Coordinates of C-alpha atoms and ligand atoms in Angstrom, one line a residue:
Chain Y
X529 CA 143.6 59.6 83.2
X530 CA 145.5 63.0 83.5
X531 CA 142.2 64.8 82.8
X532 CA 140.7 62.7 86.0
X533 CA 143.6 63.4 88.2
X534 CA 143.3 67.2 87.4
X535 CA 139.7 67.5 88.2
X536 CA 140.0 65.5 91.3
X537 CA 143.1 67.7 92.5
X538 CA 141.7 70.9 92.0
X539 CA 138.1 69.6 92.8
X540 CA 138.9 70.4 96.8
X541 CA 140.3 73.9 95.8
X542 CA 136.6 74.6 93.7
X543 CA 134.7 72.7 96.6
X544 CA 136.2 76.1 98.8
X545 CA 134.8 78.4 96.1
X546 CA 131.7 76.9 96.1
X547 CA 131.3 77.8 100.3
X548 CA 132.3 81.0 98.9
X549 CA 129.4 80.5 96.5
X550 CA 127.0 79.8 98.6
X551 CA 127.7 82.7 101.3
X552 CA 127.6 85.1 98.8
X553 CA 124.3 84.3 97.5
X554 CA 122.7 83.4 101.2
X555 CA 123.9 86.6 102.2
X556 CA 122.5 88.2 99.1
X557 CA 119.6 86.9 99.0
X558 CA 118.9 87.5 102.7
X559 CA 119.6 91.5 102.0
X560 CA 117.5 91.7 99.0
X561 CA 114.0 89.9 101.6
X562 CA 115.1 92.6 104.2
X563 CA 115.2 95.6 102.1
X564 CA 112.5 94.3 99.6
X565 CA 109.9 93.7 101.9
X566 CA 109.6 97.1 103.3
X567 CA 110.1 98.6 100.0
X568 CA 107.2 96.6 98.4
X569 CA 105.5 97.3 101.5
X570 CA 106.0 101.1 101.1
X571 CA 105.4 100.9 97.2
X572 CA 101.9 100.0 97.7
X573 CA 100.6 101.3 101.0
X574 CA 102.9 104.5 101.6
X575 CA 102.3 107.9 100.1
X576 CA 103.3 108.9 96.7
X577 CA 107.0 110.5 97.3
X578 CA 108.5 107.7 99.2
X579 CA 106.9 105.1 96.4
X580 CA 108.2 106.9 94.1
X581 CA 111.6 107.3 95.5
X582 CA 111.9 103.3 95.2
X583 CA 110.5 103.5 91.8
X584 CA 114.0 105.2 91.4
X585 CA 115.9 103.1 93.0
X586 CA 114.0 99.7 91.2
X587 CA 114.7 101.7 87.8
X588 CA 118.2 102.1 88.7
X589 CA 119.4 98.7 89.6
X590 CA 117.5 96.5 87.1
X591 CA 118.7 99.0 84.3
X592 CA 122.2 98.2 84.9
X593 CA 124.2 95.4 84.1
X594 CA 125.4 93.5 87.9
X595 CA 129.1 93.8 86.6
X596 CA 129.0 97.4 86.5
X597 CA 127.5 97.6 89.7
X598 CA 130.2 96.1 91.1
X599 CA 132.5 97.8 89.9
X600 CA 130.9 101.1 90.8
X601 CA 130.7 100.4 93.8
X602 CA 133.9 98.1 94.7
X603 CA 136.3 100.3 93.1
X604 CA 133.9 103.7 93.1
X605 CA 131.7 104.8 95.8
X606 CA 133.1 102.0 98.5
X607 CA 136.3 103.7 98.0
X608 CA 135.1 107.4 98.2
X609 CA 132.3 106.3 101.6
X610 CA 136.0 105.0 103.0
X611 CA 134.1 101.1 103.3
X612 CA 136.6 98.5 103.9
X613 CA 134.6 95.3 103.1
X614 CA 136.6 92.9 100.9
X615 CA 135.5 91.6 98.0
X616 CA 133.0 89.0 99.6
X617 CA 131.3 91.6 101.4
X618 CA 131.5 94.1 98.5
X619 CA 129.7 91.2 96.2
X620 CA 127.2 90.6 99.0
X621 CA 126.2 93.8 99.3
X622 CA 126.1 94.8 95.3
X623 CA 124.2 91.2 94.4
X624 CA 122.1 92.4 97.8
X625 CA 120.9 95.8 96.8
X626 CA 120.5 94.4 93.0
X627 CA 118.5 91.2 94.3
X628 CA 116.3 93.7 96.6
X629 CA 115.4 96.0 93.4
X630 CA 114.1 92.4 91.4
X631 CA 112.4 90.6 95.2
X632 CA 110.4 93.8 95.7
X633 CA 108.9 93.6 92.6
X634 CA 107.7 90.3 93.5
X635 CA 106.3 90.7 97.0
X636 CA 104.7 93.8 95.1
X637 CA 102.8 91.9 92.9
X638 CA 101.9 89.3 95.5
X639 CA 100.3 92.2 97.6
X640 CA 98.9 93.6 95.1
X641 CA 97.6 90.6 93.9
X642 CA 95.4 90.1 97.8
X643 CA 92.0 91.2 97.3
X644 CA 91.4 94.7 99.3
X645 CA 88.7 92.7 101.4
X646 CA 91.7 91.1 103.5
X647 CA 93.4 94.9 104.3
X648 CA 89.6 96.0 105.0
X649 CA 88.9 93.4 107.3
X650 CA 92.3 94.0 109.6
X651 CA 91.1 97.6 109.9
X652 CA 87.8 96.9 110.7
X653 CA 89.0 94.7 113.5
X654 CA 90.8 97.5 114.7
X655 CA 94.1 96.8 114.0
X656 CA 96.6 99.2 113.1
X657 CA 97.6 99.4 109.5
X658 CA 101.0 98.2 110.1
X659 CA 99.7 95.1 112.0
X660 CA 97.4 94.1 109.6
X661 CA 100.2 94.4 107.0
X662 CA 102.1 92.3 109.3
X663 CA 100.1 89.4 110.6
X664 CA 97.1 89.3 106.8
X665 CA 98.7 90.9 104.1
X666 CA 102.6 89.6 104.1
X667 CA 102.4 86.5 105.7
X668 CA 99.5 85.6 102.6
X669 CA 101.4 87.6 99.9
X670 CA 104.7 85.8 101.1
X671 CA 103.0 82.2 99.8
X672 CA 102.4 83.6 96.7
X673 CA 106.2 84.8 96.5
X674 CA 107.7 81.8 96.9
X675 CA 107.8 80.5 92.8
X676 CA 108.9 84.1 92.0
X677 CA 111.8 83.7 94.4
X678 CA 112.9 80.7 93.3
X679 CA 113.3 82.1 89.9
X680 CA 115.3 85.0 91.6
X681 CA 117.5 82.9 93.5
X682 CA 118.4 80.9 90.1
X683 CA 119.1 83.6 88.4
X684 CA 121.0 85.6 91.6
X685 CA 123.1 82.3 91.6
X686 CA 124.4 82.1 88.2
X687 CA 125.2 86.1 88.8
X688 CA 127.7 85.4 91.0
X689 CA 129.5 84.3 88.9
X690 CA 130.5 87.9 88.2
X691 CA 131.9 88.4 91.1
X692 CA 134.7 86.9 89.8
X693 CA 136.0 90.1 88.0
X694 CA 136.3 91.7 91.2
X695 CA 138.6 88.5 92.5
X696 CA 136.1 87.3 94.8
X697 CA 136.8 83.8 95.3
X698 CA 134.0 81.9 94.4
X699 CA 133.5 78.8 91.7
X700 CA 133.9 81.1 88.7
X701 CA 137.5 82.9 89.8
X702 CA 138.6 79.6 91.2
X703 CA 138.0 77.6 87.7
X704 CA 139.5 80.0 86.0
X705 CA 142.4 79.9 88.0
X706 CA 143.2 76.5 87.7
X707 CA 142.3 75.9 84.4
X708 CA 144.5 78.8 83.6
X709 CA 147.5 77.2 84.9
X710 CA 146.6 73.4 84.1
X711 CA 145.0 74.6 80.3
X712 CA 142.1 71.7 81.1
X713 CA 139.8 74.0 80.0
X714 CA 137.0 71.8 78.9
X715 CA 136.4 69.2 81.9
X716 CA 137.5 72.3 84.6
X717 CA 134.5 74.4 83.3
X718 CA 132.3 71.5 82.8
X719 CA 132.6 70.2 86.4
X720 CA 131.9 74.3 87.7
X721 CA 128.7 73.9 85.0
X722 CA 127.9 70.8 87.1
X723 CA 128.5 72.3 90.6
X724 CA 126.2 75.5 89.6
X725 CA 123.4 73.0 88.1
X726 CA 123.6 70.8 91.3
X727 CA 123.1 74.0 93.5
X728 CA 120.4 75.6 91.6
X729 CA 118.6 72.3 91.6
X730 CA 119.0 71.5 95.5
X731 CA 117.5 75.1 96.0
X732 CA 114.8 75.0 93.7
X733 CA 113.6 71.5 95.1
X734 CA 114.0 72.9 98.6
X735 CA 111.6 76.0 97.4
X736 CA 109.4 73.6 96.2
X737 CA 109.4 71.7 99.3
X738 CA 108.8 75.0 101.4
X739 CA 106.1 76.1 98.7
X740 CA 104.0 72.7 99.1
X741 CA 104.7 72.9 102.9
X742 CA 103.0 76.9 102.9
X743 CA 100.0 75.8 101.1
X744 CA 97.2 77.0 102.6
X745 CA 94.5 73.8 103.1
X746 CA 91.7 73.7 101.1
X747 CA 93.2 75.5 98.3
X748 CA 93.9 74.0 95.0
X749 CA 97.5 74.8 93.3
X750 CA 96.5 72.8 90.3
X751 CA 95.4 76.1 88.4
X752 CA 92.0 74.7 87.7
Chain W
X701 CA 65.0 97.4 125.7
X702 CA 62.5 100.2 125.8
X703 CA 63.9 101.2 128.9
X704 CA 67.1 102.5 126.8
X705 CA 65.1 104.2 124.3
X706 CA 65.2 107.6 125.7
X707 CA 69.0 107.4 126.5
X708 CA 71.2 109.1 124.0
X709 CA 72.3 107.6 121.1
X710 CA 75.4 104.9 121.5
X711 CA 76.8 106.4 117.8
X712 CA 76.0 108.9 115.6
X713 CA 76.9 109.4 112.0
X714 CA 76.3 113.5 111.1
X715 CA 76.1 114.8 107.6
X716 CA 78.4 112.6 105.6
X717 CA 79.6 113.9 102.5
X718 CA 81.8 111.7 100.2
X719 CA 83.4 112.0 96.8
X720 CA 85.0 109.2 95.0
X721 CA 86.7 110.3 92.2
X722 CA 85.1 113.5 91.7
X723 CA 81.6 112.5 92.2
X724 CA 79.8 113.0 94.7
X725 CA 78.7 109.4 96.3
X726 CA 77.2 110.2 99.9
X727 CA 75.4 114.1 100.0
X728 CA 74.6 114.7 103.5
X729 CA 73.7 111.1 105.3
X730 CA 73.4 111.1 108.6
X731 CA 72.3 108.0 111.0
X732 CA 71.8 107.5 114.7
X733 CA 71.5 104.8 117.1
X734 CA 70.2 103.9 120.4
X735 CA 70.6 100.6 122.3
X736 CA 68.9 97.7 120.9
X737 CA 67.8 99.8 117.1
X738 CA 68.1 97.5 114.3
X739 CA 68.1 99.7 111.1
X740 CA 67.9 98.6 107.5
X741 CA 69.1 100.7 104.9
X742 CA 67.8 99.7 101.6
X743 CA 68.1 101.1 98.0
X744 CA 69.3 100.3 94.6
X745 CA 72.7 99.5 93.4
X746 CA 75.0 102.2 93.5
X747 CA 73.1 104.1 96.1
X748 CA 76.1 104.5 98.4
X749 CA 74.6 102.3 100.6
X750 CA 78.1 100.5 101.4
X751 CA 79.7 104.0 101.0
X752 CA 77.7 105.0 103.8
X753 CA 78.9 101.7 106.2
X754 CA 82.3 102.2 105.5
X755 CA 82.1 105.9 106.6
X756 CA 80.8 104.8 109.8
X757 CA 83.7 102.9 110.7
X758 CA 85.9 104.7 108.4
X759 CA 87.3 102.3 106.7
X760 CA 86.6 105.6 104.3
X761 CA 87.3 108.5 105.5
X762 CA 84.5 110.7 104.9
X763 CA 85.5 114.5 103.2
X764 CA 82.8 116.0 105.3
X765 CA 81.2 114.6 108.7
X766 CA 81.1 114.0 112.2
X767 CA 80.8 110.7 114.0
X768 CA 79.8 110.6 117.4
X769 CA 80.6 107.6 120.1
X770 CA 78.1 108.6 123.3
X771 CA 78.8 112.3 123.9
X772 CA 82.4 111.7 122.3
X773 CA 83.6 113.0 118.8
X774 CA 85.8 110.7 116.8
X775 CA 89.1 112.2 116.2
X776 CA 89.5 110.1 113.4
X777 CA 92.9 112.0 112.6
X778 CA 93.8 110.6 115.7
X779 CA 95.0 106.6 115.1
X780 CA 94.6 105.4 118.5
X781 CA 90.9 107.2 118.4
X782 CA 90.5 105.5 114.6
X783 CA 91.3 101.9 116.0
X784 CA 89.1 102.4 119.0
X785 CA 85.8 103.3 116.9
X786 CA 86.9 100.2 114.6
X787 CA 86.8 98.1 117.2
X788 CA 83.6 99.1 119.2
X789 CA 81.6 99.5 115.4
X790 CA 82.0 95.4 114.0
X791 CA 81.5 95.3 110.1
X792 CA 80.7 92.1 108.5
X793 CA 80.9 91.9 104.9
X794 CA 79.3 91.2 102.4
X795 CA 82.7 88.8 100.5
X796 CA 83.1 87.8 104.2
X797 CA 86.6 88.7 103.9
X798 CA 88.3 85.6 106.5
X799 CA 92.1 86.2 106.4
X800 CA 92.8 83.1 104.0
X801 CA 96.2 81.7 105.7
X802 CA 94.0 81.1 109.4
X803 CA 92.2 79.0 110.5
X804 CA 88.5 79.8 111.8
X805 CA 90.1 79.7 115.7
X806 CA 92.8 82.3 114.4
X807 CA 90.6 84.0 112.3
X808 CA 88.6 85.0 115.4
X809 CA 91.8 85.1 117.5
X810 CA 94.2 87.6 115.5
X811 CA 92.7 90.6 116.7
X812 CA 92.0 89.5 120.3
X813 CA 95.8 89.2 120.5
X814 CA 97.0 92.7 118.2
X815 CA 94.3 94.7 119.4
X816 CA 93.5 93.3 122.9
X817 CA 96.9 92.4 123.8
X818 CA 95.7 89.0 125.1
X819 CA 97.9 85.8 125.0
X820 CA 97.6 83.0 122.8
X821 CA 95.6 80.8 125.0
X822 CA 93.3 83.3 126.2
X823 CA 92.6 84.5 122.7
X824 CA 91.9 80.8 121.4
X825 CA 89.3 80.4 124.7
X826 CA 87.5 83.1 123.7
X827 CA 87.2 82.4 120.5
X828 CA 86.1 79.0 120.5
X829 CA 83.4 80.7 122.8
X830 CA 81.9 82.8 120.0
X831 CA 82.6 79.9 117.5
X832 CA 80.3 77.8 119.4
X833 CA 77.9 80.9 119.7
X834 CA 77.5 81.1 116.0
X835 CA 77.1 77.5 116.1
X836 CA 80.7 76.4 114.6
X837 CA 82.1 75.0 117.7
X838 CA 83.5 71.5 115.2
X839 CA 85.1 73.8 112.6
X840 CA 87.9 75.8 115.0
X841 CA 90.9 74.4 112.9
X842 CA 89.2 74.1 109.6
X843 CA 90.4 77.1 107.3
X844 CA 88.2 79.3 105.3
X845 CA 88.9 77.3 102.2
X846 CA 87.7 74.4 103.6
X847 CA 84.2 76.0 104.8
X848 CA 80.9 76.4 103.1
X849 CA 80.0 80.1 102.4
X850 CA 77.4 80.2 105.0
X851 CA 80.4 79.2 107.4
X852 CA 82.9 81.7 106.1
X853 CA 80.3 84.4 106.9
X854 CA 79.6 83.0 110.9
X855 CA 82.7 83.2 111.4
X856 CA 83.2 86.6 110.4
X857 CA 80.3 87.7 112.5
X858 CA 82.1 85.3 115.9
X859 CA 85.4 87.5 114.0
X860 CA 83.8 90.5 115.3
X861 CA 81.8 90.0 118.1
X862 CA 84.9 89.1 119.8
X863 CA 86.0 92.3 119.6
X864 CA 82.8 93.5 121.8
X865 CA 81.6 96.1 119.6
X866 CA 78.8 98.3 120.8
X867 CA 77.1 98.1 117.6
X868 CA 77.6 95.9 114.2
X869 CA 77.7 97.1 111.1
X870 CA 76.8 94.3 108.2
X871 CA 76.3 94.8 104.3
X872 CA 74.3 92.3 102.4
X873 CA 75.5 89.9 104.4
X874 CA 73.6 87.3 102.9
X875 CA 73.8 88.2 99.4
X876 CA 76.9 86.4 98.1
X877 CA 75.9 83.1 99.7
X878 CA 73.6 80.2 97.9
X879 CA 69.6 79.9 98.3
X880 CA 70.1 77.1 100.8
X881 CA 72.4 79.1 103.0
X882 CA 70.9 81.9 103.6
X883 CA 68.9 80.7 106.3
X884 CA 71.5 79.8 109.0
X885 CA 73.4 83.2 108.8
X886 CA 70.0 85.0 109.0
X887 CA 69.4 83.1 112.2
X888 CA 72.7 84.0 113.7
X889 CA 72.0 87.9 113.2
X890 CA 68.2 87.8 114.4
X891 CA 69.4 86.0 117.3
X892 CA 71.8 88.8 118.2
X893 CA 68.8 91.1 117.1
X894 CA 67.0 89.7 120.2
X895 CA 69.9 89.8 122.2
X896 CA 69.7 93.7 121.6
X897 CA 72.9 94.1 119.5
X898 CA 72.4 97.3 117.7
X899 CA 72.9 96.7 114.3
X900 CA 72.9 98.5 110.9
X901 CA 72.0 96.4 107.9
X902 CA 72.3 96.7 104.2
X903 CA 70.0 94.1 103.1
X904 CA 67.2 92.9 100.6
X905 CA 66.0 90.5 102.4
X906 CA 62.4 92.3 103.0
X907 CA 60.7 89.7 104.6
X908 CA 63.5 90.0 107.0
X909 CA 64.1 93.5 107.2
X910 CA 60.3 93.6 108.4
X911 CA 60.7 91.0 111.2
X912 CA 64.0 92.5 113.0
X913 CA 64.4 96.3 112.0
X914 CA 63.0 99.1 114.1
X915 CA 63.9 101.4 111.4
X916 CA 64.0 101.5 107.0
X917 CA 66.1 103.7 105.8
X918 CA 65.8 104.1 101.6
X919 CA 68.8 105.5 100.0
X920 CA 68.8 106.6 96.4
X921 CA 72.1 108.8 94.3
X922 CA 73.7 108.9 97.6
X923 CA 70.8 110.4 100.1
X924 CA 68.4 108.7 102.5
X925 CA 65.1 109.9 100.7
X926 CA 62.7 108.6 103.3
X927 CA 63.1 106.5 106.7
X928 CA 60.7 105.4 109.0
X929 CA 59.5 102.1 110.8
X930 CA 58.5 99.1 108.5
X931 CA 54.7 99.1 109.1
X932 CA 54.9 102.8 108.2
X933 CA 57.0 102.3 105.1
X934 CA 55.8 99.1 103.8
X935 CA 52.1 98.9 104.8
X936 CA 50.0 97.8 102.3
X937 CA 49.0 100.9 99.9
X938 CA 51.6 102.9 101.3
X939 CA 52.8 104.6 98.5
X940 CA 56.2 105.4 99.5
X941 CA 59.6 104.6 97.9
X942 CA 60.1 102.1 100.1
X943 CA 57.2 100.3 99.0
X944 CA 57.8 100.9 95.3
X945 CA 60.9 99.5 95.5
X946 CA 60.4 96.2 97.2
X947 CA 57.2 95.6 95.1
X948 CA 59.5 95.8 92.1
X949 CA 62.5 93.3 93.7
X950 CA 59.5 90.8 94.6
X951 CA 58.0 91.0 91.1
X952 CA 61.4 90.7 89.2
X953 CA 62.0 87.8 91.9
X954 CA 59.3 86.0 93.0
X955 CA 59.9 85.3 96.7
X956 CA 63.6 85.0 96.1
X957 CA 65.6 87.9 96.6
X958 CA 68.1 89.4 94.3
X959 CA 71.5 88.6 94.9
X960 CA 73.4 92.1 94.2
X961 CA 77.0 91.3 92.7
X962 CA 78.7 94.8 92.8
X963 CA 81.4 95.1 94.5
X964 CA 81.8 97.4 97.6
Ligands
ADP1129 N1 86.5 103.1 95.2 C1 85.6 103.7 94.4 N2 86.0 104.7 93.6 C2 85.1 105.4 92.8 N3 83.8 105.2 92.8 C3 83.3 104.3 93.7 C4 84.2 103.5 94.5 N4 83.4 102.7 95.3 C5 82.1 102.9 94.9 N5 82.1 103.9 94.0 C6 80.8 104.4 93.4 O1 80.0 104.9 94.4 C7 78.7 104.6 94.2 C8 78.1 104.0 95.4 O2 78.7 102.7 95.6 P1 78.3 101.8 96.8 O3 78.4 102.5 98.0 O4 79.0 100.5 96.6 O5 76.7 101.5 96.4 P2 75.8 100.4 97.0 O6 76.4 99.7 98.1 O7 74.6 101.1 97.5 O8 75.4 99.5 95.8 C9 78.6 103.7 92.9 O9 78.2 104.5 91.9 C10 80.0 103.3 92.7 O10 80.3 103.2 91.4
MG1130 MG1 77.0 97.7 98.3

């Protein structure tokens, strides 16, 4: 009964990190499409130096572990650009930059994956290379994105959770902190295990949703 | 139509040279037209003979070359100047190339909109226009997917004559669709032919190529080795290329034609 009472005290107080949660992952999430559509877009179709430039920064942030990005930044080179953006914003903007390194490889391969016909055929029309990337090439590469993104978003999700060494207060720090204090270790972490499980799943399914909704007619998704 | 055929020529294509990785694929090709000329260029795989298309429109830039709209040379540094020859030269190909994600109305209408600047409405007007030209008036909201191959390429060709072009550029149009289909696309472009679109074909369909063209043009290893009209080139005895070449595809194919599967 004691073990009930905890959880359902300190469930409100974990409810908040979980807002917290979910803003930081939106948010990250949202940075990493912005910046990683152009950069797949520029990967592919722009000349050599600027692709290759990315190719640097994609090296950079997938061979580093997220917590040490955080920490290089947050306490580093936040501190030293004189960037006063809390630790929510800090976590948005590390999980962001990370997020767009991973999502450009995936719209990459989606573009990649078009057949050369479709950019042929917007030039022949006349178009302008940036309009047909705009209106053929992302709009049919995006579709093809959408399983690969779900997978990012899973795993972006349960990387929040790192955030938590910088004292951002999401799920993770917010456990922690209660089940520091209250030493109900085991049900405190398994009812954050459940909160994570329920979020990944709600987005997932709403992916799918979105991903049956995209479907071009007439094509077949059963792989045969 | 004879009345034009003194004017000068609507485009010309001068002394294309092109290397694709290191080799050299077109060595001095040049091609002009004049209102209402059908030309066929014809030739073996590999030839350059899509090389040469995509040149025109330059869709590949050609390393050495002029092309000529009227009297005017294509800055084709220039991109507004690049766009504008695009648009006045259609190309229809031969993997028909729909944008996937649009349906046949949208298909038609993108670049009405993009290009043309015209509104949603007007766009879709137009379009079902040269839909029901090319005699898919019922299949506006059907997407590519969901269209027989002989469909997919009608569209392509209402795609482009939307655009107005002066002249059409179309490479084995016919070639990636089934036996039975080949007939109704063939009709679309012979009916344009007598409606004095210019037009410059790669094809193998000889028995059409002699009905429509005003001009052959063989290519072989990247030049156009002989060119002429088709009585000239493919009369009986003639012992040209030409001649050579189609006696050998009819007696490999019976009246069939080879369906070429490279890609371009
Ligand atoms: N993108 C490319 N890169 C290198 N070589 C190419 C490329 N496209 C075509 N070629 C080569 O150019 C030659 C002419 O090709 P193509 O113009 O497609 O011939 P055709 O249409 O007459 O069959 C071929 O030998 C082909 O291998
Ligand atoms: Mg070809």
């Amino acid at each position: 009964m004691h073990i009930l009472s905890t959880i359902i005290e300190a469930f409100p107080y974990i409810l908040q990190g979980t807002l917290v949660t979910v803003v930081l992952v939106a948010g990250a999430l949202t940075l990493g499409f912005c910046l990683g559509v152009p950069m797949a877009v520029t990967q592919v179709y722009a000349p050599r130096p600027f692709a290759m430039l990315l190719s640097f920064y994609v090296w950079f942030f997938r061979g580093v572990p997220v917590l040490l990005l955080l920490f290089l930044f947050y306490y580093g080179l936040f501190g030293l650009m004189g960037l006063e953006v809390g630790t929510i914003g800090a976590s948005c903007i590390v999980l962001g930059m990370t997020s767009a390194a991973y999502q450009s490889q995936i719209f990459r391969g989606s573009i990649q994956s078009l057949p050369a016909g479709q950019f042929k055929a917007g030039r022949a029309l006349g178009m302008t290379d940036l309009q047909t990337i705009r209106n053929v090439i992302l709009p049919q590469a995006l579709r093809l994105s959408i399983p690969g993104w779900s997978n990012e978003y899973s795993i972006l999700l349960k990387d929040s959770a790192m955030c938590f060494a910088l004292g951002t207060p999401e799920i993770m720090a917010r456990t922690h902190f209660v089940a520091s204090r209250t030493y109900e270790h085991l049900p405190l972490y398994i009812t954050a295990g459940l909160i994570y499980f329920a979020i990944t799943m709600a987005g997932v399914t709403l992916l799918r949703r979105l991903e049956r909704k995209a479907r071009i007619p007439g094509y077949s998704n059963s792989g045969m | 139509m004879n009345a034009h055929q003194n004017d000068t020529p609507i485009l010309r294509a001068e002394h294309f040279i092109k290397y694709l990785t290191g080799r050299k694929i077109l060595d001095d090709c040049s091609i002009s037209m004049r209102p209402g000329d059908v030309k066929v260029l014809i030739g073996p795989s590999g030839a350059g003979k899509s090389t040469f298309l995509q040149c025109i429109n330059c869709l590949l830039e050609p390393d050495q070359g002029e092309i000529w709209l009227g009297d005017h040379r294509v800055d084709v540094k220039n991109t507004k100047e690049l766009c504008d020859l695009r648009q006045r030269v259609g190309m229809i190909f031969q993997e028909f190339n729909l944008f996937d994600h649009l349906t046949a109305e949208n298909n038609v209408a993108l670049a009405l909109r993009k290009v043309r600047g015209m509104s949603r409405a007007d766009a879709l007007e137009r379009a079902h226009a040269e839909l029901a030209r090319v005699g898919l008036g019922d299949k506006a909201k059907l997407y590519p997917a969901q269209l027989s191959g002989g469909q997919k390429q009608r569209v392509a060709i209402a795609r482009a004559l939307a655009m107005d072009p002066t002249i059409l550029l179309l490479d084995e149009p016919t070639s990636a669709l089934d036996p039975e289909l080949v007939g109704e696309v063939l009709t679309v472009i012979r009916d344009l032919a007598a409606h004095g679109m210019p037009m410059i074909m790669v094809t193998h369909q000889m028995e059409f190529a002699r009905a429509v063209a005003t001009e052959i043009l063989f290519m072989e290893a990247g030049k156009v080795i002989e060119q002429g009209s088709p009585e000239e080139l493919l009369a009986p005895g003639a012992q040209t290329r030409t001649q050579n070449f189609c006696t050998r595809l009819h007696d490999l194919c019976g009246e069939s034609v080879p369906e070429e599967q490279e890609r371009n």
